[in-house]
Every structure is written in structure tokens, then in C-alpha cells.
Amino acid sequence: MSTAPGVRLGIDPGEARIGVASSDPHGILATPLETVPRARGDLDRLAALVEEHDARLVYLGLPRSMSGGEGPSAGRVRAFAQDLAARIHPVPVRLCDERLSTVTAEGQLRAQGRKGKKRRAVVDMAAAVVILQGALERERQTGDAAGELVTADAPDQ
């Protein structure tokens, strides 16, 4: 699948919050967009962001161990990804390895001088930027969408 022009969203699904980032329509630069509380209605808000930004593709971070394996949190993210894919169909959702995305985001925020609560408030969005920027770079290198396509049935009409 080669990538067509259009906004892509990057999502870092955490236990308490979901970080969201967006790209420019040319898929060059990822920027922080929003932090969505992990609660009832989170999928609705993500679907609204996809629609508001006319997103063509969503990259969702998949937590893996340093060895590349998947644990219980990866299973929860896979289930969340399928729910999201069904909710925003036909916009594709792709899982991307997010190893070290939060660590990278934390380091970047520390380097900017953000501390404590101020850093925690934006770390999820910053991690989403790291995930999305990595996917955009892989797109440019390969000419294809990054990650693993999530298959989900379309919701009943």
C-alpha cells in the first residue's frame, strides 16, 4: 500500500490518557494535538478527531518489550486498536512499535526544561509525536505505510 497525501494521526494509548498527534497533509512533520482521558467516550473523541482533521490514516503505538515480544499491555492495545478500527472504518489503523517512545518523549521534555506535573500533562502527546514521526519517516524511506494493518469489521449499519 503506497501512502497517499493527507493528514495522519498518531496515538499513544496509555492506561490513564491517550496522547494524540497529527501530521501536516504532506506527511512530513508530526505535532502534538490533544490528550484524551482514557474513559467512556474516548473512542468517540478519537473518531471526532479523525473526522475533524480529515485523517487518512491512524498510527497507534504498540508496546513491545525490548526483545520485541508482546505482553499483556500489547494485548490490551490490540483490542483497543480493533475497536478503534471498527469505529473509524474505512480509515485504516496501523500498529507501530512504540518501544522507548515515552522514554524519548520524557527526555525531550526534560531537555526543554519541563518538570513534574507540567511534563506529565504533555508526555502522552509527546509520545504520540514520537510514534507518528517514526511512522512518517518509514513512509518516506519505503514509500509504503508503516506498521501492521489492523483488520476489523465495519460497524453494523
PDB file of N, CA and C in Angstrom, residues 43-82:
ATOM      1  N   LEU A  43     -13.197   6.566  22.519  1.00  0.00           N
ATOM      2  CA  LEU A  43     -13.246   6.212  21.093  1.00  0.00           C
ATOM      3  C   LEU A  43     -14.044   7.245  20.306  1.00  0.00           C
ATOM      4  N   ASP A  44     -15.106   7.768  20.923  1.00  0.00           N
ATOM      5  CA  ASP A  44     -15.896   8.811  20.256  1.00  0.00           C
ATOM      6  C   ASP A  44     -15.036  10.042  19.994  1.00  0.00           C
ATOM      7  N   ARG A  45     -14.228  10.433  20.989  1.00  0.00           N
ATOM      8  CA  ARG A  45     -13.376  11.610  20.813  1.00  0.00           C
ATOM      9  C   ARG A  45     -12.318  11.364  19.748  1.00  0.00           C
ATOM     10  N   LEU A  46     -11.731  10.177  19.742  1.00  0.00           N
ATOM     11  CA  LEU A  46     -10.736   9.863  18.718  1.00  0.00           C
ATOM     12  C   LEU A  46     -11.371   9.865  17.329  1.00  0.00           C
ATOM     13  N   ALA A  47     -12.570   9.303  17.213  1.00  0.00           N
ATOM     14  CA  ALA A  47     -13.277   9.308  15.924  1.00  0.00           C
ATOM     15  C   ALA A  47     -13.575  10.738  15.487  1.00  0.00           C
ATOM     16  N   ALA A  48     -13.937  11.606  16.437  1.00  0.00           N
ATOM     17  CA  ALA A  48     -14.202  13.006  16.110  1.00  0.00           C
ATOM     18  C   ALA A  48     -12.923  13.693  15.618  1.00  0.00           C
ATOM     19  N   LEU A  49     -11.781  13.383  16.236  1.00  0.00           N
ATOM     20  CA  LEU A  49     -10.508  13.969  15.787  1.00  0.00           C
ATOM     21  C   LEU A  49     -10.151  13.502  14.380  1.00  0.00           C
ATOM     22  N   VAL A  50     -10.395  12.227  14.098  1.00  0.00           N
ATOM     23  CA  VAL A  50     -10.149  11.702  12.747  1.00  0.00           C
ATOM     24  C   VAL A  50     -10.990  12.490  11.744  1.00  0.00           C
ATOM     25  N   GLU A  51     -12.249  12.708  12.075  1.00  0.00           N
ATOM     26  CA  GLU A  51     -13.143  13.433  11.176  1.00  0.00           C
ATOM     27  C   GLU A  51     -12.763  14.915  11.077  1.00  0.00           C
ATOM     28  N   GLU A  52     -12.515  15.558  12.219  1.00  0.00           N
ATOM     29  CA  GLU A  52     -12.175  16.985  12.230  1.00  0.00           C
ATOM     30  C   GLU A  52     -10.933  17.286  11.406  1.00  0.00           C
ATOM     31  N   HIS A  53      -9.964  16.395  11.438  1.00  0.00           N
ATOM     32  CA  HIS A  53      -8.704  16.622  10.737  1.00  0.00           C
ATOM     33  C   HIS A  53      -8.656  15.925   9.386  1.00  0.00           C
ATOM     34  N   ASP A  54      -9.765  15.288   9.018  1.00  0.00           N
ATOM     35  CA  ASP A  54      -9.845  14.561   7.753  1.00  0.00           C
ATOM     36  C   ASP A  54      -8.654  13.618   7.597  1.00  0.00           C
ATOM     37  N   ALA A  55      -8.364  12.901   8.685  1.00  0.00           N
ATOM     38  CA  ALA A  55      -7.216  11.989   8.704  1.00  0.00           C
ATOM     39  C   ALA A  55      -7.423  10.847   7.717  1.00  0.00           C
ATOM     40  N   ARG A  56      -6.362  10.508   7.014  1.00  0.00           N
ATOM     41  CA  ARG A  56      -6.389   9.413   6.031  1.00  0.00           C
ATOM     42  C   ARG A  56      -5.884   8.102   6.602  1.00  0.00           C
ATOM     43  N   LEU A  57      -5.182   8.188   7.758  1.00  0.00           N
ATOM     44  CA  LEU A  57      -4.535   7.017   8.333  1.00  0.00           C
ATOM     45  C   LEU A  57      -4.250   7.309   9.802  1.00  0.00           C
ATOM     46  N   VAL A  58      -4.360   6.271  10.635  1.00  0.00           N
ATOM     47  CA  VAL A  58      -4.053   6.406  12.059  1.00  0.00           C
ATOM     48  C   VAL A  58      -2.976   5.390  12.414  1.00  0.00           C
ATOM     49  N   TYR A  59      -1.912   5.895  13.031  1.00  0.00           N
ATOM     50  CA  TYR A  59      -0.855   5.036  13.564  1.00  0.00           C
ATOM     51  C   TYR A  59      -1.033   4.961  15.067  1.00  0.00           C
ATOM     52  N   LEU A  60      -1.074   3.756  15.587  1.00  0.00           N
ATOM     53  CA  LEU A  60      -1.289   3.535  17.006  1.00  0.00           C
ATOM     54  C   LEU A  60      -0.088   2.786  17.573  1.00  0.00           C
ATOM     55  N   GLY A  61       0.462   3.290  18.663  1.00  0.00           N
ATOM     56  CA  GLY A  61       1.648   2.683  19.253  1.00  0.00           C
ATOM     57  C   GLY A  61       1.350   1.345  19.910  1.00  0.00           C
ATOM     58  N   LEU A  62       2.151   0.346  19.589  1.00  0.00           N
ATOM     59  CA  LEU A  62       2.027  -0.996  20.175  1.00  0.00           C
ATOM     60  C   LEU A  62       3.199  -1.226  21.114  1.00  0.00           C
ATOM     61  N   PRO A  63       2.917  -1.388  22.418  1.00  0.00           N
ATOM     62  CA  PRO A  63       4.020  -1.604  23.361  1.00  0.00           C
ATOM     63  C   PRO A  63       4.619  -2.996  23.210  1.00  0.00           C
ATOM     64  N   ARG A  64       5.908  -3.022  23.053  1.00  0.00           N
ATOM     65  CA  ARG A  64       6.654  -4.277  22.971  1.00  0.00           C
ATOM     66  C   ARG A  64       7.775  -4.231  23.988  1.00  0.00           C
ATOM     67  N   SER A  65       8.223  -5.401  24.369  1.00  0.00           N
ATOM     68  CA  SER A  65       9.377  -5.472  25.263  1.00  0.00           C
ATOM     69  C   SER A  65      10.627  -5.144  24.455  1.00  0.00           C
ATOM     70  N   MET A  66      11.730  -4.926  25.146  1.00  0.00           N
ATOM     71  CA  MET A  66      12.970  -4.606  24.442  1.00  0.00           C
ATOM     72  C   MET A  66      13.389  -5.735  23.499  1.00  0.00           C
ATOM     73  N   SER A  67      12.987  -6.976  23.805  1.00  0.00           N
ATOM     74  CA  SER A  67      13.328  -8.103  22.938  1.00  0.00           C
ATOM     75  C   SER A  67      12.360  -8.230  21.753  1.00  0.00           C
ATOM     76  N   GLY A  68      11.315  -7.388  21.746  1.00  0.00           N
ATOM     77  CA  GLY A  68      10.350  -7.427  20.647  1.00  0.00           C
ATOM     78  C   GLY A  68       9.104  -8.219  20.943  1.00  0.00           C
ATOM     79  N   GLY A  69       9.049  -8.862  22.108  1.00  0.00           N
ATOM     80  CA  GLY A  69       7.873  -9.649  22.470  1.00  0.00           C
ATOM     81  C   GLY A  69       6.703  -8.777  22.887  1.00  0.00           C
ATOM     82  N   GLU A  70       5.562  -9.428  23.035  1.00  0.00           N
ATOM     83  CA  GLU A  70       4.347  -8.727  23.449  1.00  0.00           C
ATOM     84  C   GLU A  70       3.845  -9.298  24.759  1.00  0.00           C
ATOM     85  N   GLY A  71       3.495  -8.412  25.662  1.00  0.00           N
ATOM     86  CA  GLY A  71       2.941  -8.813  26.951  1.00  0.00           C
ATOM     87  C   GLY A  71       1.469  -8.452  27.042  1.00  0.00           C
ATOM     88  N   PRO A  72       0.927  -8.468  28.263  1.00  0.00           N
ATOM     89  CA  PRO A  72      -0.493  -8.165  28.458  1.00  0.00           C
ATOM     90  C   PRO A  72      -0.902  -6.779  27.958  1.00  0.00           C
ATOM     91  N   SER A  73      -0.037  -5.786  28.115  1.00  0.00           N
ATOM     92  CA  SER A  73      -0.408  -4.438  27.667  1.00  0.00           C
ATOM     93  C   SER A  73      -0.542  -4.396  26.140  1.00  0.00           C
ATOM     94  N   ALA A  74       0.264  -5.158  25.425  1.00  0.00           N
ATOM     95  CA  ALA A  74       0.143  -5.218  23.963  1.00  0.00           C
ATOM     96  C   ALA A  74      -1.191  -5.844  23.573  1.00  0.00           C
ATOM     97  N   GLY A  75      -1.619  -6.844  24.304  1.00  0.00           N
ATOM     98  CA  GLY A  75      -2.922  -7.462  24.032  1.00  0.00           C
ATOM     99  C   GLY A  75      -4.060  -6.464  24.221  1.00  0.00           C
ATOM    100  N   ARG A  76      -3.967  -5.642  25.268  1.00  0.00           N
ATOM    101  CA  ARG A  76      -4.999  -4.621  25.505  1.00  0.00           C
ATOM    102  C   ARG A  76      -4.992  -3.581  24.382  1.00  0.00           C
ATOM    103  N   VAL A  77      -3.804  -3.210  23.930  1.00  0.00           N
ATOM    104  CA  VAL A  77      -3.706  -2.234  22.844  1.00  0.00           C
ATOM    105  C   VAL A  77      -4.247  -2.824  21.548  1.00  0.00           C
ATOM    106  N   ARG A  78      -3.970  -4.103  21.285  1.00  0.00           N
ATOM    107  CA  ARG A  78      -4.514  -4.735  20.076  1.00  0.00           C
ATOM    108  C   ARG A  78      -6.050  -4.726  20.099  1.00  0.00           C
ATOM    109  N   ALA A  79      -6.641  -5.010  21.255  1.00  0.00           N
ATOM    110  CA  ALA A  79      -8.102  -4.987  21.373  1.00  0.00           C
ATOM    111  C   ALA A  79      -8.627  -3.565  21.155  1.00  0.00           C
ATOM    112  N   PHE A  80      -7.962  -2.585  21.751  1.00  0.00           N
ATOM    113  CA  PHE A  80      -8.330  -1.182  21.579  1.00  0.00           C
ATOM    114  C   PHE A  80      -8.222  -0.789  20.103  1.00  0.00           C
ATOM    115  N   ALA A  81      -7.156  -1.242  19.440  1.00  0.00           N
ATOM    116  CA  ALA A  81      -6.947  -0.929  18.024  1.00  0.00           C
ATOM    117  C   ALA A  81      -8.075  -1.485  17.162  1.00  0.00           C
ATOM    118  N   GLN A  82      -8.527  -2.686  17.481  1.00  0.00           N
ATOM    119  CA  GLN A  82      -9.637  -3.269  16.708  1.00  0.00           C
ATOM    120  C   GLN A  82     -10.921  -2.479  16.929  1.00  0.00           C
TER     121      GLN A  82
END
